[in-house]
Coordinates of C-alpha atoms in Angstrom, one line a residue:
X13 CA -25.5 8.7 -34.2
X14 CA -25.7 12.3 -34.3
X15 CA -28.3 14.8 -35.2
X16 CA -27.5 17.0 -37.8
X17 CA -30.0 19.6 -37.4
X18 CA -28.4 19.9 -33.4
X19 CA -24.7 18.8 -33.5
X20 CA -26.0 16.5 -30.8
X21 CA -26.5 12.7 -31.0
X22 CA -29.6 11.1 -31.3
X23 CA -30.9 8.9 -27.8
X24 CA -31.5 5.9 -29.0
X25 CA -29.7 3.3 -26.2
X26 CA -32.1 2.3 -24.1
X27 CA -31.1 -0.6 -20.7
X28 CA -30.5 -3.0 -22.6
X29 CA -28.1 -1.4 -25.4
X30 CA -26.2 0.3 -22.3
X31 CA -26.0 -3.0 -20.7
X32 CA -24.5 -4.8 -23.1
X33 CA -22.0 -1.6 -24.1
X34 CA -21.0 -2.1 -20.0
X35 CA -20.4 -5.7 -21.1
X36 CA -18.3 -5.1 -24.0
X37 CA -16.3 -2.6 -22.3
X38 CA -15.3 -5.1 -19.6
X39 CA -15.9 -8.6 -20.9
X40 CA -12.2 -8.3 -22.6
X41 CA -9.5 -10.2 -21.9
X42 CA -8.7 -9.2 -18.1
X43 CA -9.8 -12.5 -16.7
X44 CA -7.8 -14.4 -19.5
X45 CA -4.4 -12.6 -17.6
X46 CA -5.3 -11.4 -14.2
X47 CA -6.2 -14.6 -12.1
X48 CA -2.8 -16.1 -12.1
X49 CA -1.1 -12.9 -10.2
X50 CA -4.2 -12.4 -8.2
X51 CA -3.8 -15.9 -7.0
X52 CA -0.2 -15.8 -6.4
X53 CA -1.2 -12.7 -4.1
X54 CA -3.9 -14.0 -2.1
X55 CA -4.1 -17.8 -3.1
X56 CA -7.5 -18.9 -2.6
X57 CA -8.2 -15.5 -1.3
X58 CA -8.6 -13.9 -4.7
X59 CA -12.7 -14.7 -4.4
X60 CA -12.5 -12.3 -1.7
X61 CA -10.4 -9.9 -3.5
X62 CA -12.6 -10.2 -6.8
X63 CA -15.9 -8.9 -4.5
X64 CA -13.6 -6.0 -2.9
X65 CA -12.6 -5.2 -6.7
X66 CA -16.1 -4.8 -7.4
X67 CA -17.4 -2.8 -4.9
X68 CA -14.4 -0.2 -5.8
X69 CA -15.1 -0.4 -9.3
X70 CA -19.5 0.1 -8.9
X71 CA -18.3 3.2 -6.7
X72 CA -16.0 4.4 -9.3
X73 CA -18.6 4.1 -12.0
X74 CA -21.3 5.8 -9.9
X75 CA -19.3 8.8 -9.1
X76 CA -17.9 9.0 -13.0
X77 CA -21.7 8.4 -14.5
X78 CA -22.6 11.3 -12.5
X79 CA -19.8 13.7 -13.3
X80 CA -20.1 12.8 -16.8
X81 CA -23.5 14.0 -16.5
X82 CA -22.4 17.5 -15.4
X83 CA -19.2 17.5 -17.7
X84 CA -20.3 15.7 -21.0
X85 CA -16.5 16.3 -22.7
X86 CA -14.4 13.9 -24.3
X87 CA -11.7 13.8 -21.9
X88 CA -13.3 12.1 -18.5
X89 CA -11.4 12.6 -15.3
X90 CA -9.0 14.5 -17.2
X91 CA -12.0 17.0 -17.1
X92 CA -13.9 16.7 -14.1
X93 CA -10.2 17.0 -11.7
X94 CA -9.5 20.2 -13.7
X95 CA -12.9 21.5 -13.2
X96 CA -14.1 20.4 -9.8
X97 CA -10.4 20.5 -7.9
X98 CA -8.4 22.2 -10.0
X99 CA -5.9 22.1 -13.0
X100 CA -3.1 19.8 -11.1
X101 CA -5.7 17.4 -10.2
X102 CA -7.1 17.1 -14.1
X103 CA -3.3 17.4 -15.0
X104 CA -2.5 14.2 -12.5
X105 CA -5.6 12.3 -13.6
X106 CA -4.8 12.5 -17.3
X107 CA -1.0 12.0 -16.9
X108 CA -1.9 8.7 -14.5
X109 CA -4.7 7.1 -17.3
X110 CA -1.8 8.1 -20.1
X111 CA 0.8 6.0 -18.0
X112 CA -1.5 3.3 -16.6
X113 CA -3.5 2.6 -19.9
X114 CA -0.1 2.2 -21.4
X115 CA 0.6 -0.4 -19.2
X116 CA -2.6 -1.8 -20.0
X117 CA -2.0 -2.5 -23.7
X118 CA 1.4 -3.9 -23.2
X119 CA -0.5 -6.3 -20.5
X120 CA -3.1 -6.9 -23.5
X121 CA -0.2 -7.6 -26.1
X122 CA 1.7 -9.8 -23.5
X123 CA -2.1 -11.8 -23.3
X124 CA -2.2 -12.2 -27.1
X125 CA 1.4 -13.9 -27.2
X126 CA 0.8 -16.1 -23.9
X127 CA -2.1 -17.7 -25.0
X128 CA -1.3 -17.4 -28.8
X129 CA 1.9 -18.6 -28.7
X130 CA 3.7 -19.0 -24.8
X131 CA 7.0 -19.6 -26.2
X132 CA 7.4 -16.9 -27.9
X133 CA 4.6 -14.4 -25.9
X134 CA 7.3 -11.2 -26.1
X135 CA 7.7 -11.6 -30.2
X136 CA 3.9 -11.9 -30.7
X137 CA 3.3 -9.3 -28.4
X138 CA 5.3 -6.6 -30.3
X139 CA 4.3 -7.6 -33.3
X140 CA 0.3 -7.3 -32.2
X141 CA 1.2 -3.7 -31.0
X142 CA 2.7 -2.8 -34.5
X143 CA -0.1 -4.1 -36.8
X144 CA -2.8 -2.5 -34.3
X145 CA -0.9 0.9 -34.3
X146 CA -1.0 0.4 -37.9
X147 CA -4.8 -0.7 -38.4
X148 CA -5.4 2.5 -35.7
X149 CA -3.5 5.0 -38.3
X150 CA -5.2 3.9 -41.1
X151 CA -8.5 5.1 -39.4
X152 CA -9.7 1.9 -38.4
X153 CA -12.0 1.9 -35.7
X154 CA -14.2 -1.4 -33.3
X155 CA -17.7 -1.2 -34.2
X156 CA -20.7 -1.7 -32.3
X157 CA -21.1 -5.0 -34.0
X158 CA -17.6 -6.0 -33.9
X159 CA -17.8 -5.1 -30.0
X160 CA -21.2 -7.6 -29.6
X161 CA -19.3 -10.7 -31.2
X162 CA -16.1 -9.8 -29.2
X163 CA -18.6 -10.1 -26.3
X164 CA -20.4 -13.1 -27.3
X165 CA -16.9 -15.1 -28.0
X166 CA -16.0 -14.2 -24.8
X167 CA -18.5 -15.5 -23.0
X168 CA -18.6 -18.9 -25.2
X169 CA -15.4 -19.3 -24.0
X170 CA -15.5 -18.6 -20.5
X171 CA -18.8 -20.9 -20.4
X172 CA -17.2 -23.4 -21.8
X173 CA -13.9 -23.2 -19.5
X174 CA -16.5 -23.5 -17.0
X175 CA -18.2 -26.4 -18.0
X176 CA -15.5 -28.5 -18.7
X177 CA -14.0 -27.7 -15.2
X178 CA -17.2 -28.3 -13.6
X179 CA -17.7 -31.8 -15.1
X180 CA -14.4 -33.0 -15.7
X181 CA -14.2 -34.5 -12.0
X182 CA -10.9 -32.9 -11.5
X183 CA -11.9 -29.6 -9.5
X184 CA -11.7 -29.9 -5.5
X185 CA -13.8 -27.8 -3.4
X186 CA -11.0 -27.4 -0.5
X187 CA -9.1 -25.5 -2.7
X188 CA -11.2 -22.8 -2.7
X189 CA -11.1 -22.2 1.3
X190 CA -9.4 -19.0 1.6
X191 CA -6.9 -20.7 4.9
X192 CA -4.0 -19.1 4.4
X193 CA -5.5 -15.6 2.9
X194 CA -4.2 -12.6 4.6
X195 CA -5.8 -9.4 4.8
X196 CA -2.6 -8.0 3.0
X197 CA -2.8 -10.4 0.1
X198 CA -6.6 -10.1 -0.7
X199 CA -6.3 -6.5 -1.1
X200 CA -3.3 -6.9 -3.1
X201 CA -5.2 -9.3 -5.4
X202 CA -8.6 -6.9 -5.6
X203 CA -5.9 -4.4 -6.7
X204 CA -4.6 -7.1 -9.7
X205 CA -8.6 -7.9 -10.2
X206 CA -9.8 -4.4 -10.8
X207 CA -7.7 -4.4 -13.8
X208 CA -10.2 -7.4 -15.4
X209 CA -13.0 -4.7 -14.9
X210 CA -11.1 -1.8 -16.6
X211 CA -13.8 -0.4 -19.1
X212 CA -16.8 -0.1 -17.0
X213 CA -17.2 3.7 -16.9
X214 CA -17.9 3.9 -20.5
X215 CA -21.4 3.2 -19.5
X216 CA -20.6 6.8 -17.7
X217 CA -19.7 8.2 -21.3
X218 CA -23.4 7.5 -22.8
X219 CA -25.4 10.2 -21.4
X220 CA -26.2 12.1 -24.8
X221 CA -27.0 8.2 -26.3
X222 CA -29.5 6.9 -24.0
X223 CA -33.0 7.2 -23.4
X224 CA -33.9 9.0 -20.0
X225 CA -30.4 8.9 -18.9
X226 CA -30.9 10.2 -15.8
X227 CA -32.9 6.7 -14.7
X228 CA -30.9 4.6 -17.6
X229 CA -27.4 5.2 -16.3
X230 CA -27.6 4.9 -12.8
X231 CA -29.5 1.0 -13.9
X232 CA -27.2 -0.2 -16.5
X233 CA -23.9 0.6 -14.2
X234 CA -24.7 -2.3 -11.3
X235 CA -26.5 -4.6 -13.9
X236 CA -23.0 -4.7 -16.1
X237 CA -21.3 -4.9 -13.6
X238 CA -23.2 -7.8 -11.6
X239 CA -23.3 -10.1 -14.4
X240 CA -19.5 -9.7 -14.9
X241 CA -18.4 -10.4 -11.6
X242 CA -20.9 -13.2 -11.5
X243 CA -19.1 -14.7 -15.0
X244 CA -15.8 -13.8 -13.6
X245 CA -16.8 -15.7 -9.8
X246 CA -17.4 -18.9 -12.0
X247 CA -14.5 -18.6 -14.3
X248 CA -12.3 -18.3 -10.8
X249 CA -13.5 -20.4 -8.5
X250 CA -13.5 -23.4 -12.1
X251 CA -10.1 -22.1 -12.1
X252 CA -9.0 -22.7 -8.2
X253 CA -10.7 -25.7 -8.3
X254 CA -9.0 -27.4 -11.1
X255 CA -5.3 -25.8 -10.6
X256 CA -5.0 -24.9 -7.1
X257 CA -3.9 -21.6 -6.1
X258 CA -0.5 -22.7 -6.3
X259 CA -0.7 -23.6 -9.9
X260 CA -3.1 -20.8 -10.6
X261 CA -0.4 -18.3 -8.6
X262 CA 2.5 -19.8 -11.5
X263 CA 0.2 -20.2 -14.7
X264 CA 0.9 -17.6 -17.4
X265 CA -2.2 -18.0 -18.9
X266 CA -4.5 -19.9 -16.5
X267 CA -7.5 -20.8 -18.5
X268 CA -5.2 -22.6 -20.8
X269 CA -4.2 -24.9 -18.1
X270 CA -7.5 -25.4 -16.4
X271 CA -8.6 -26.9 -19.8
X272 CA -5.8 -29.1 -19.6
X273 CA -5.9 -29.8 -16.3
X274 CA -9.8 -30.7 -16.5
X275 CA -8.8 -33.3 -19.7
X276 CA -10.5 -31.6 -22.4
X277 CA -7.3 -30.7 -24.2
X278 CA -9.4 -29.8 -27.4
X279 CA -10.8 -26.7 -26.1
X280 CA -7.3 -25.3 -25.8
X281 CA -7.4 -23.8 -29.7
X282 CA -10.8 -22.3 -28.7
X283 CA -9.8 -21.0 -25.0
X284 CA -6.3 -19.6 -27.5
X285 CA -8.6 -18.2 -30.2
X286 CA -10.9 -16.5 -27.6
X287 CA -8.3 -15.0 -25.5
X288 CA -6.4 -13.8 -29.0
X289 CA -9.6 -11.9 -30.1
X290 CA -10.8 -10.5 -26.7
X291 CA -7.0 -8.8 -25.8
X292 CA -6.7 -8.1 -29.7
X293 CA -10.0 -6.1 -29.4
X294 CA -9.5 -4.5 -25.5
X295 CA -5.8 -3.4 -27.3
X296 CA -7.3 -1.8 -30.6
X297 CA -9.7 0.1 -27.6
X298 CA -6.9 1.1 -25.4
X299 CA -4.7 2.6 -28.0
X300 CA -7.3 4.4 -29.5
X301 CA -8.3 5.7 -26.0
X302 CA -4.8 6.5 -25.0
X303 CA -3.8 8.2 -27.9
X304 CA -7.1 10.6 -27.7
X305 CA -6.6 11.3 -23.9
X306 CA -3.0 12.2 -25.2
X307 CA -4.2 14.9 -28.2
X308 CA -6.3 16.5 -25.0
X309 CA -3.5 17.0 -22.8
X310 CA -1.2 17.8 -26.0
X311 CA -3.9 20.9 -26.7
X312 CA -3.5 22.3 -23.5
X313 CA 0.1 22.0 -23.5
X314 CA 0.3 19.7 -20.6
X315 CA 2.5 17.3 -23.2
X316 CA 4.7 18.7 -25.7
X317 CA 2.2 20.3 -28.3
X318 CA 3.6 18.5 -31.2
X319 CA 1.7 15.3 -30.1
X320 CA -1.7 17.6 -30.7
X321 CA -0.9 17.1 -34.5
X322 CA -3.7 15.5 -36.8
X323 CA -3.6 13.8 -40.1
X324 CA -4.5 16.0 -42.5
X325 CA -5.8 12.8 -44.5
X326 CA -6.8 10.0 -41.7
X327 CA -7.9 12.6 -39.2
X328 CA -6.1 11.4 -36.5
X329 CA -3.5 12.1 -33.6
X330 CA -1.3 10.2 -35.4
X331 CA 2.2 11.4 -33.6
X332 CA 0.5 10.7 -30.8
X333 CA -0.5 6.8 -32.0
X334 CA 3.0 6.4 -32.9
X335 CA 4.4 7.4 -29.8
X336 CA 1.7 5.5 -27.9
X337 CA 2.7 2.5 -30.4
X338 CA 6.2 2.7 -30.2
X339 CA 6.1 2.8 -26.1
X340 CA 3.9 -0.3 -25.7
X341 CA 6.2 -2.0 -28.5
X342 CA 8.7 -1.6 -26.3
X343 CA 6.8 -2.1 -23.4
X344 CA 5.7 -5.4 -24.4
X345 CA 9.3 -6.7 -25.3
X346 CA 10.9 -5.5 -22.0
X347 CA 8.2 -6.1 -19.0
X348 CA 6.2 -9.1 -17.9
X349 CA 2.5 -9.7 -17.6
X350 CA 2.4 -9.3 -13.9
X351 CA 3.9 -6.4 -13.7
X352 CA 2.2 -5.0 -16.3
X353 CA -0.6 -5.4 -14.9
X354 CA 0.5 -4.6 -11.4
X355 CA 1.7 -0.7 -13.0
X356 CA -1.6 -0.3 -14.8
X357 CA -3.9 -0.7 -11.6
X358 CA -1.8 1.6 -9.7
X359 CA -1.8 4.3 -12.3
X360 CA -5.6 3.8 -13.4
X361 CA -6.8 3.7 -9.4
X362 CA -5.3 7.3 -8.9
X363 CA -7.4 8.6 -11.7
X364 CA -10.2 7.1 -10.3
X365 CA -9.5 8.5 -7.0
X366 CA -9.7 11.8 -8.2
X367 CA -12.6 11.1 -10.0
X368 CA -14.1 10.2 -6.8
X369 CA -12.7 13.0 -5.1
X370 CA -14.4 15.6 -7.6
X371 CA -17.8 13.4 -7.4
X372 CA -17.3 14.2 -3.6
X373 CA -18.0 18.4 -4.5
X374 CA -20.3 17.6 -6.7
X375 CA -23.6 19.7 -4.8
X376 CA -27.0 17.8 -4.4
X377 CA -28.8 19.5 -7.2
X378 CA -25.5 18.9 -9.5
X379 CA -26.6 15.3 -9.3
X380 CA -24.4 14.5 -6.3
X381 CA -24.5 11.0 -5.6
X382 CA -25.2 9.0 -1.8
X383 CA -21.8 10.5 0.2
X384 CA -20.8 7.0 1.0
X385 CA -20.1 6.1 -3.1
X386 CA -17.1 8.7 -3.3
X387 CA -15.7 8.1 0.1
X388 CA -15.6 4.4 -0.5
X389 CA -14.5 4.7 -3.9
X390 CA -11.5 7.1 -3.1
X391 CA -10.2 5.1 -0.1
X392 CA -10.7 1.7 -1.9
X393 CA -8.7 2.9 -4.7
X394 CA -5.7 4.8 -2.2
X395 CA -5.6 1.4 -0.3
X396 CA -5.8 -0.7 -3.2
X397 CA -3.1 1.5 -4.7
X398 CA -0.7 0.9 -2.2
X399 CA -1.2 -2.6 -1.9
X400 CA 0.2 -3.2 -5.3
X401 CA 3.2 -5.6 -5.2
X402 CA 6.5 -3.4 -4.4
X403 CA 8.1 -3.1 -7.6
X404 CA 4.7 -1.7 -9.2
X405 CA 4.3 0.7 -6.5
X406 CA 7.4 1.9 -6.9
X407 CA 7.4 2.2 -10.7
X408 CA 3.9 3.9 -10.0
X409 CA 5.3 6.6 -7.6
X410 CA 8.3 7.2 -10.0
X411 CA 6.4 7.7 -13.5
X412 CA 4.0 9.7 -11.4
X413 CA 5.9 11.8 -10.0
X414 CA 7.8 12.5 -13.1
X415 CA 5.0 13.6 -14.6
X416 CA 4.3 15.9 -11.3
X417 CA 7.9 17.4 -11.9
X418 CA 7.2 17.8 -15.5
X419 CA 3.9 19.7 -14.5
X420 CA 6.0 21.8 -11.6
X421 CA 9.0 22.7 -14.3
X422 CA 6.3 23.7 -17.3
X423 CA 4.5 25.9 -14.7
X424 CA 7.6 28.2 -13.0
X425 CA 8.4 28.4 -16.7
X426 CA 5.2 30.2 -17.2
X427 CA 5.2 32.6 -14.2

């Protein structure tokens, strides 16, 4: 809330309330999609890969929570590249969380239709992306309490998927040796992981909202994230254990069939229902969040300056929702989940790389943080990058570097 006597808002988040916003942000529906191509990356290697995930991601947060700090604009690594390395860098970091957030609602909407309704996933993903868009132009926006029950369905859900692997009698515990991991395919599948933690450097964002942020932040960043990779270790290794990582490698959506693998067919209408809410929420989020990021780089003329338009009525982007609606419409009827999901992480772990990379010049009394956080957090996210499967690489490097061409042909046109 803000202050109207300052223009700036009021601290009233203290640990707990940052906590649980580093919860919401993450406890979506990543883990309802991500462990099947994980597995089928690593097979019973994806444990591994979910811990390498989460090291990159803690890093990432660090480096973010303390360049927010210094650089409290909307805009986040669109902001701190521009500022700390230059205009291309904040240029490459915006036009990479544009692309790879894109990717990450049509991943969301493909969730919704493969747990909601797997025969016909592609239909009920389109159709989630136009009634969102719509909700989003109408001004609609997730509330704090709308983002707590989100979070508490969630985890209902997972606990329960847990449970009723756990005791059904059907999980084996050699499936979850890692014997035939490779180095290759553990990487690959932190890479696929990292998307489930997508979300946890909104904690980063809070440093106007919270008490004594300067002690609040750096606590509330490696408490959210150890509870979720300690939810998401359980739901995975339930998961492995049940299925197999050959099942879990083919399954579309994987909690569905653990359920029914486990004989407790009548959670599948709750595991459907939870995984429906948690993507339909992280997909409201993301479009919001891509279309805003879109209106930034639309101001300074780094996308064509008609998406910088605003409802005069709603007070909203709102060429830039449509466009961001009509993409991931399309999106969401042409790709599949995998590779969704593969695009997204390669796009989203290049911004984070140059958010690490600016963290690295941040000085000591700028808030610098330990050296080792950005150089672990920029060479996880180059490796895990490149490990992405082939064709998401590829469509990585080529949307990327479209976007650099765009940026080279805008500037001779300049000069």
């Amino acid at each position: 809330m803000a202050d109207n006597n300052t223009g700036e808002l009021r601290r009233s988040l203290g640990l707990f309330d940052a906590v649980t916003i580093g919860l919401g942000s993450m406890m979506g529906a990543g883990i309802f999609a991500a462990l099947g191509p994980a597995a089928r990356a690593a097979g019973s290697g994806l444990l591994l890969g979910l811990a390498v995930a989460a090291v990159v991601a803690y890093c990432n947060a660090t480096s973010s929570a303390r360049l927010a700090a210094r650089y409290p604009a909307s805009g986040g690594t669109y902001v701190y590249g521009r500022e700390r390395l230059g205009d291309f860098w904040g240029y490459l970091a915006g036009w990479g969380f544009v692309v790879g957030k894109t990717a990450s609602c049509a991943a969301m909407a493909l969730t919704i239709g493969s747990y909601a309704w797997p025969a016909h996933a592609h239909p009920v993903a389109v159709a989630a992306v136009v009634a969102l868009t719509a909700v989003n132009y109408a001004g609609v926006r997730k509330s704090a309490w709308l983002t707590r029950v989100i979070v508490a369905l969630v985890f209902a859900v997972l606990a329960a998927v847990v449970v009723a692997a756990f005791t059904s009698g059907a999980g084996d515990a050699e499936q979850l040796r890692p014997a035939n991991a490779t180095v290759g395919g553990v990487i690959q599948a932190a890479g696929l992981l990292f998307f489930a933690f997508a979300g946890y450097a909104r904690i980063a964002t809070l440093g106007e909202e919270v008490r004594d942020p300067a002690r609040t932040i750096p606590r509330a960043i490696p408490l959210a994230l150890a509870v979720t990779l300690a939810v998401y270790a359980l739901v995975a290794v339930a998961a492995l254990a049940v299925l197999g990582p050959r099942r879990l490698g083919q399954a579309t959506a994987p909690l569905l069939d653990t359920v029914r693998a486990a004989g407790t067919a009548w959670l599948v209408p709750v595991v459907q229902l939870g995984a429906a809410v948690a993507a339909l929420g992280s997909l409201l989020a993301l479009i919001l969040g891509v279309s805003r990021t879109t209106l930034a780089m639309a101001r300074d003329r780094h996308l064509p300056h008609v998406l910088a338009a605003v409802h005069p009525r709603f007070a909203i982007p709102h060429r830039a929702e449509l466009l961001i609606g009509l993409v991931v419409a399309v999106l969401a009827a042409t790709v599949d989940l995998r590779g969704a999901i593969g695009f997204s992480s390669f796009a989203v772990l290049i911004y984070y790389a140059v958010a690490n990379a600016s963290a690295f010049t941040l000085r000591p009394d700028e808030g610098r943080p330990a050296r080792a956080i950005p150089v672990i957090g920029l060479i996880g996210c180059v490796v895990l990058a490149f490990a992405m499967p082939l064709s998401s690489m590829l469509a990585g490097v080529t949307v990327l570097g479209m976007g650099v061409a765009a940026y080279a042909i805008r500037l001779v046109r300049a000069t």
